[in-house]
Short mmCIF file of C-alpha atoms in Angstrom, two decimals:
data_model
loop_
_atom_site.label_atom_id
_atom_site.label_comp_id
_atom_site.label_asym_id
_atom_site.label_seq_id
_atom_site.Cartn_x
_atom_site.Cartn_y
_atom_site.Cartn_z
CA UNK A 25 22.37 11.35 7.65
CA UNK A 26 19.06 11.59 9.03
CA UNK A 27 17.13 14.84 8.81
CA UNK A 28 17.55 17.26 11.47
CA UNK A 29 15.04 16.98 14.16
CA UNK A 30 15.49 19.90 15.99
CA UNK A 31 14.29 21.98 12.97
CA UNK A 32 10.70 22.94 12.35
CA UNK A 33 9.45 20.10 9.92
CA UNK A 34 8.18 21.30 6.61
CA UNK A 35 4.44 20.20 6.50
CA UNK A 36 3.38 18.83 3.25
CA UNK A 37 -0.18 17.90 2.97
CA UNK A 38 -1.93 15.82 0.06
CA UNK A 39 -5.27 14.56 -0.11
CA UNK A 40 -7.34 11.75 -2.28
CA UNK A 41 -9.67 8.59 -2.10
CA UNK A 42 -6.98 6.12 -2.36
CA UNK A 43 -9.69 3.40 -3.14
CA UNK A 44 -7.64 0.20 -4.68
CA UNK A 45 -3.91 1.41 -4.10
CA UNK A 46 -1.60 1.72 -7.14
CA UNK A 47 1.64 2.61 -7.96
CA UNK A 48 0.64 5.87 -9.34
CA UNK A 49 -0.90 6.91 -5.49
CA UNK A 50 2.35 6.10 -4.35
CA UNK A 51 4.69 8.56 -7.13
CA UNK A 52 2.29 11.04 -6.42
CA UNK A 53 2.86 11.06 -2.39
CA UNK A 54 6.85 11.14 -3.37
CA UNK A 55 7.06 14.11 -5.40
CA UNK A 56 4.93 15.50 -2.73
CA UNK A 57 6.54 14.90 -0.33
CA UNK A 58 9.46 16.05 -2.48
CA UNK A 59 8.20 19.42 -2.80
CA UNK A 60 8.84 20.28 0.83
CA UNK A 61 12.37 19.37 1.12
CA UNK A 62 14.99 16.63 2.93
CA UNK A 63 12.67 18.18 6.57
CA UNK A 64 9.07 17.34 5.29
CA UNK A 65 6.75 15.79 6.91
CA UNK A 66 3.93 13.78 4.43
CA UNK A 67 0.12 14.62 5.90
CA UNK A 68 -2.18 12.74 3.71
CA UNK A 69 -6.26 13.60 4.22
CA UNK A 70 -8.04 10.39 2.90
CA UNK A 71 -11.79 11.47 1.70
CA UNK A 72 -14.45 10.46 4.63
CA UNK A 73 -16.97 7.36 2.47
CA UNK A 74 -19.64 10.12 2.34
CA UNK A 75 -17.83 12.82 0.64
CA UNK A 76 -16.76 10.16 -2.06
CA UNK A 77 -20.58 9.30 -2.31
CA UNK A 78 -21.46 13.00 -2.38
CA UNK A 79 -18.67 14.17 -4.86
CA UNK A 80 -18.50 10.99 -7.60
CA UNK A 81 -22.34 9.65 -6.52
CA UNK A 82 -20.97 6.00 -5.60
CA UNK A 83 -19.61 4.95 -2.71
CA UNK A 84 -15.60 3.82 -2.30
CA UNK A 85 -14.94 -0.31 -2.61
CA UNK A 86 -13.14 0.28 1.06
CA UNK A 87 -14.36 1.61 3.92
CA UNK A 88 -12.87 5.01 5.05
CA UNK A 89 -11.11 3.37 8.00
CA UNK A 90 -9.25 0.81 5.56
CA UNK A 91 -8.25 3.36 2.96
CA UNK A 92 -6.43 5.76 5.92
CA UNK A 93 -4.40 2.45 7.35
CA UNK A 94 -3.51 1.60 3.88
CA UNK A 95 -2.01 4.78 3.37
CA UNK A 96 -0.51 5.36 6.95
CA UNK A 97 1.03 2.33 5.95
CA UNK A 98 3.10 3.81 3.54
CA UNK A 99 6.76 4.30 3.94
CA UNK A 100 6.38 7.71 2.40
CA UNK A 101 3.38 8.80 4.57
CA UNK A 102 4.36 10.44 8.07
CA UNK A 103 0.57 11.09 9.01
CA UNK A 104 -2.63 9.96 7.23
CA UNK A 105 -6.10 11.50 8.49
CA UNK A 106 -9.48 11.22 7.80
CA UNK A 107 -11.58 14.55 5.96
CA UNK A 108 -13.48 16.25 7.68
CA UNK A 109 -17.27 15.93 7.65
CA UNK A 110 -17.82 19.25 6.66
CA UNK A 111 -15.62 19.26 3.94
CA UNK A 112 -14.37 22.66 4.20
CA UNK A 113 -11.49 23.43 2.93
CA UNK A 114 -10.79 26.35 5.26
CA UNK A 115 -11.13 24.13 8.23
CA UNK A 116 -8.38 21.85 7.02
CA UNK A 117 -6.13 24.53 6.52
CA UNK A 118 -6.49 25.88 9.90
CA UNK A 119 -6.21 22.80 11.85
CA UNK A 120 -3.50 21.11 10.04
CA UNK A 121 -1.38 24.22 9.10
CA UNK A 122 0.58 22.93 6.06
CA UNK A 123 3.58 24.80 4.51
CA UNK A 124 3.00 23.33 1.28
CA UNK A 125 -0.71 21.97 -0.51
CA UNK A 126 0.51 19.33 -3.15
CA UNK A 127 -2.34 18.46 -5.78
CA UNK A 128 -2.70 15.69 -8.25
CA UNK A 129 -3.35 16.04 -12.14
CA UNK A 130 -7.41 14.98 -11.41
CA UNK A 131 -7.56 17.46 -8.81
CA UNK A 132 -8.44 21.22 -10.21
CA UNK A 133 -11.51 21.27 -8.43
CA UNK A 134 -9.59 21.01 -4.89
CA UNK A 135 -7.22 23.39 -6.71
CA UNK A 136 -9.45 26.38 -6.94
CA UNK A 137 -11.08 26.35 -3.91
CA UNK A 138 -7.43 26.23 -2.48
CA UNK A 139 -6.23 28.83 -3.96
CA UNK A 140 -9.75 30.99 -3.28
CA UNK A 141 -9.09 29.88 0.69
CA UNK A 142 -5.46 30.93 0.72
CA UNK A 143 -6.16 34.37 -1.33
CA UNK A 144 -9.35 35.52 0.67
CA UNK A 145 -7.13 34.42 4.44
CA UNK A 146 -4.19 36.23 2.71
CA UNK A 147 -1.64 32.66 4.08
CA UNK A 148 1.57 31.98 3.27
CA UNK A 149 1.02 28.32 1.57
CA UNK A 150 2.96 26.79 -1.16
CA UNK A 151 0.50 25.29 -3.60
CA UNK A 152 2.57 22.67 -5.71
CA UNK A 153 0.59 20.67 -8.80
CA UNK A 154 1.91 17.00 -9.23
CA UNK A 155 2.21 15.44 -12.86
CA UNK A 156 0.39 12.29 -13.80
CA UNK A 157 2.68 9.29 -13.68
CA UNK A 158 3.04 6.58 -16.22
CA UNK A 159 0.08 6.10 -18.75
CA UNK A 160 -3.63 6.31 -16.95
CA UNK A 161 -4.66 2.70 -18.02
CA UNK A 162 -2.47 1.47 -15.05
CA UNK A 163 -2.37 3.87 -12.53
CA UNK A 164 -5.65 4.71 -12.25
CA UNK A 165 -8.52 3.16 -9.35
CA UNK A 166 -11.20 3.94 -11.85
CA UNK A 167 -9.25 1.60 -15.05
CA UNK A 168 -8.41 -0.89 -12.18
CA UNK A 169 -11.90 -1.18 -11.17
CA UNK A 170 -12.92 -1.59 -15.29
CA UNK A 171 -10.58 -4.00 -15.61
CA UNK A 172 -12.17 -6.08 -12.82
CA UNK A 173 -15.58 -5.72 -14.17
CA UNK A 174 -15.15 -6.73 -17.52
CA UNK A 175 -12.95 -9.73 -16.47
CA UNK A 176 -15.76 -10.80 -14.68
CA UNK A 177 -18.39 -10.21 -17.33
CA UNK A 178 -16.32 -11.95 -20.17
CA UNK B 30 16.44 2.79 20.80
CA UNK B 31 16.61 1.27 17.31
CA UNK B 32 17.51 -2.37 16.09
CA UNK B 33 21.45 -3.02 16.88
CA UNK B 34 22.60 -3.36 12.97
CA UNK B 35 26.02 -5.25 14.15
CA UNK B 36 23.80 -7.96 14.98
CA UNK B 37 22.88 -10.68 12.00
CA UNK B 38 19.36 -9.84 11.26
CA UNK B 39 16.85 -12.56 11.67
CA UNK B 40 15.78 -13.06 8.04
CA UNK B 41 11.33 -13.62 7.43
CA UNK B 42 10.31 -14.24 4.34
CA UNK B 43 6.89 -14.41 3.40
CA UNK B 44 4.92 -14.67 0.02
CA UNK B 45 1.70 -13.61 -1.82
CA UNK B 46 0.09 -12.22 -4.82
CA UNK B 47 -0.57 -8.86 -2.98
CA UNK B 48 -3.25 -8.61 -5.97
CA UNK B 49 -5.39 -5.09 -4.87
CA UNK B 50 -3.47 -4.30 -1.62
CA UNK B 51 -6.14 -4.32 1.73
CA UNK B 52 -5.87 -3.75 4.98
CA UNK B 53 -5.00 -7.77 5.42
CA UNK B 54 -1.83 -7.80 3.88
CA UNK B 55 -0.55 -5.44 6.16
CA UNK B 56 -1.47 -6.84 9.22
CA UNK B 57 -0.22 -10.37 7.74
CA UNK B 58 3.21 -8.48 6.99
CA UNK B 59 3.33 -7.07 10.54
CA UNK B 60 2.96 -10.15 11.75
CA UNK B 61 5.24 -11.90 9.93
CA UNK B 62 8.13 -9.44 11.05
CA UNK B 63 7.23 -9.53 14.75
CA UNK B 64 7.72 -13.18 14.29
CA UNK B 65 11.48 -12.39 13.92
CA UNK B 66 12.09 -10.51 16.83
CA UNK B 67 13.03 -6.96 17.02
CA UNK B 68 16.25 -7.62 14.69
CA UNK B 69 13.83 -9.24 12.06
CA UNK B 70 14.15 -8.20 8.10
CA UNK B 71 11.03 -8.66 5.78
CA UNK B 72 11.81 -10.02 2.70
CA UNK B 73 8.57 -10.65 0.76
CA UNK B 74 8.30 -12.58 -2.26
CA UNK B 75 5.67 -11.43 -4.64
CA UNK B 76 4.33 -14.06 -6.96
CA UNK B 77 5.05 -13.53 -10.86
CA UNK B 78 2.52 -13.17 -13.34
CA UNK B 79 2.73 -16.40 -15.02
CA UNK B 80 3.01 -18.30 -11.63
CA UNK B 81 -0.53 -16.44 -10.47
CA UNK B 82 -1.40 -17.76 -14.47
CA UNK B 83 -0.60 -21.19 -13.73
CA UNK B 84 -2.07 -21.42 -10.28
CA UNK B 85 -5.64 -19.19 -10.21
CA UNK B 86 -6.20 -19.90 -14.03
CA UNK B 87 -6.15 -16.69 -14.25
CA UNK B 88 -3.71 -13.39 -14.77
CA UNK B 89 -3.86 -10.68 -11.55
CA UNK B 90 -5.21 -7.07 -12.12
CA UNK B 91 -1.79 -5.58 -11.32
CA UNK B 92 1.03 -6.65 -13.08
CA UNK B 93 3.59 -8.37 -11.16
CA UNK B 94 6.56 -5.10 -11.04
CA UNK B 95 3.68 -2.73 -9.80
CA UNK B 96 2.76 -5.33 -7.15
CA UNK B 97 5.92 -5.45 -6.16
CA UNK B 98 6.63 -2.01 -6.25
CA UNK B 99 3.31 -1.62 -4.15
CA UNK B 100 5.04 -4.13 -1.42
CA UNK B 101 8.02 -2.51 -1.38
CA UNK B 102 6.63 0.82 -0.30
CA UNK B 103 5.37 -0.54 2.96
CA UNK B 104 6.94 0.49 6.08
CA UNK B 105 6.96 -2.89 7.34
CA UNK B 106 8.73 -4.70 4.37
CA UNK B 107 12.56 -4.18 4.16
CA UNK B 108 12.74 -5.86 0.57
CA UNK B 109 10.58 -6.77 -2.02
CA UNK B 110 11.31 -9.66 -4.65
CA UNK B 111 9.84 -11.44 -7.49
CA UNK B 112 9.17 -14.63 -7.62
CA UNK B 113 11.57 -17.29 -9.48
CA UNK B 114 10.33 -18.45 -12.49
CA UNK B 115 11.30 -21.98 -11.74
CA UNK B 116 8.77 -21.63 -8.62
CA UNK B 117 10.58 -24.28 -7.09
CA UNK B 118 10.94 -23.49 -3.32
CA UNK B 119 14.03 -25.24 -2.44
CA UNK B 120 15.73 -23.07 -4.88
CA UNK B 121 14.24 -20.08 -3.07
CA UNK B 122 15.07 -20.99 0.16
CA UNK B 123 18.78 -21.31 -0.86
CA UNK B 124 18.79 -17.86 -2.02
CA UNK B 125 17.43 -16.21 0.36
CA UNK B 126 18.34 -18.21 3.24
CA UNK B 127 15.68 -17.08 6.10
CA UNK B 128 15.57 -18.02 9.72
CA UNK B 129 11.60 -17.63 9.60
CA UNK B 130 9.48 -17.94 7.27
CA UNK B 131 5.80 -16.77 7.79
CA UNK B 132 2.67 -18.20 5.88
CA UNK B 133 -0.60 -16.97 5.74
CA UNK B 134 -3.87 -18.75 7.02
CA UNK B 135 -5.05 -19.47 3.25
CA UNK B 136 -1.35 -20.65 2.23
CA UNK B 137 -1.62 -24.21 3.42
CA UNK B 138 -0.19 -25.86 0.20
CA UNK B 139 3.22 -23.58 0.34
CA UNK B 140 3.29 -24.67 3.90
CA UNK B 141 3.61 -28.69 3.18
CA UNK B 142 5.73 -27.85 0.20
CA UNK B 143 7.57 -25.65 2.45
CA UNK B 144 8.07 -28.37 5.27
CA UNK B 145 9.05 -31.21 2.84
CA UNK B 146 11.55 -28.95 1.49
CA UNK B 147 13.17 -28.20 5.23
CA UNK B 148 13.07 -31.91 6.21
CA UNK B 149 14.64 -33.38 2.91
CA UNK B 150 17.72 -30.76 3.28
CA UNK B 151 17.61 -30.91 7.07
CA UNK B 152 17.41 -26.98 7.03
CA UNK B 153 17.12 -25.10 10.55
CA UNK B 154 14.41 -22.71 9.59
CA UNK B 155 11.16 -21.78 11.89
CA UNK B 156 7.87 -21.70 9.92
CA UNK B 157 4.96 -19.69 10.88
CA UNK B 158 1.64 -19.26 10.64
CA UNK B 159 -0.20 -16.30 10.45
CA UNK B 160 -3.56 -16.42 11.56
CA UNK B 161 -6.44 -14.64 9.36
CA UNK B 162 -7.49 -10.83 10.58
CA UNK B 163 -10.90 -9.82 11.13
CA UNK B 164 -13.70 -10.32 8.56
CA UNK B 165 -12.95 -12.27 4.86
CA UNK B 166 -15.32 -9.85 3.16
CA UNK B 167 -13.41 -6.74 3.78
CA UNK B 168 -9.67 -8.48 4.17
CA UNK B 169 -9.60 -10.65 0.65
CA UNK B 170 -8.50 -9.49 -2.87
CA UNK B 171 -11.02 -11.83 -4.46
CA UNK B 172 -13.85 -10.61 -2.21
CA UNK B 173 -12.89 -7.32 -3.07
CA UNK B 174 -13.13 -8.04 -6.90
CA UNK B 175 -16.63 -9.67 -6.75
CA UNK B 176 -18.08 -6.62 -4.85
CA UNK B 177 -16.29 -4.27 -7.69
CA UNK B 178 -17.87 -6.45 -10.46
CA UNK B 179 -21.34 -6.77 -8.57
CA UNK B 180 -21.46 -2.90 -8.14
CA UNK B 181 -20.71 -2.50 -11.77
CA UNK B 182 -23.28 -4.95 -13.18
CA UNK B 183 -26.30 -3.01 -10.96
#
């Protein structure tokens, strides 16, 4: 049985890079997704290029525009869309109105301004913290992209 | 209106490495599906470890269940499957039994293996070919790879 339309969908919204898809991305959209029930509906923002270059001082291997098809692609993803340029968080909330905030293991940073945003605008937002899946050395763009290096250097 | 399931399903099969999933694969998949009509099932072979081994002279980055897993999560693939060890495509095709199968623009020795294999058992199966999207620097795995190891050697 499908899930009923006619009820308001449960907004779940999740955010990352998503440079070099792995399985982990994928486990972690799931049990988001999870967290908002059988009516939820996956948002995922995928980081503008210039916020990666501002935040980890490289840019991404793919282009913005890549990364958000990739993950729209996604059987688990209802909705992907692009950051915004300002980057605050605030804004976000406001526009997309999510029920539920669902937050990796790397992502404390995001965490506490999320929590700071929904405390000072008094909301009523779910914040949900998703474990780490499997062991880093495989789900993780950062090993991946080691990996490939030192291949090619050896 | 969706697909009429009391129908037979027109069975596509494609095949790849799906090595660092881009924004090519997907649009090779979708392809490859609208080939069969709007009753078409994706089943997409994903090539073992030892097979990529044995062909590239060289292991992929993923290993072969997280590549599949990877494939599987698309919205556009109904099934993903790894490769036979045997890697002998008459066996495949017996299995599987498709009405279509698709093959991408840089998959020209599958396709005369493919052919001679359809001819010598006098098999009534279409075979496609899916031309290449947009630009081969931002829409190829190995492309993708060199400008991961170039970035890291700077």
């Amino acid at each position: 049985m499908g899930a009923d339309l006619s009820r308001k969908r449960t907004i779940v919204l999740a955010s990352g890079v998503f440079d070099l898809l792995h399985y982990g991305h994928i486990k972690f959209l799931e049990e988001a997704k999870k967290a908002g029930g059988e009516n939820a509906e996956l948002v995922v923002i995928v980081a503008r290029d210039s916020t990666v270059q501002k935040t980890k001082g490289k840019p991404p291997i793919m282009g913005e525009c890549q990364r958000a098809a990739l993950v729209e692609s996604l059987k688990v993803v209802d909705r992907a869309v692009l950051g915004y340029l300002s980057f605050n968080i605030g804004d976000v909330i406001e526009k997309l109105k999510p029920n539920v905030i669902a937050l990796g293991y790397d992502q404390d940073d995001v965490m506490n301004e999320v929590r700071n945003c929904i405390r000072m605008k008094n909301l009523n937002i779910k914040i949900v913290k998703i474990d780490k899946f499997g062991e880093v050395a495989h789900y993780s763009s950062s090993k991946i992209k080691q990996k490939i290096a030192d291949k090619s250097s050896n």
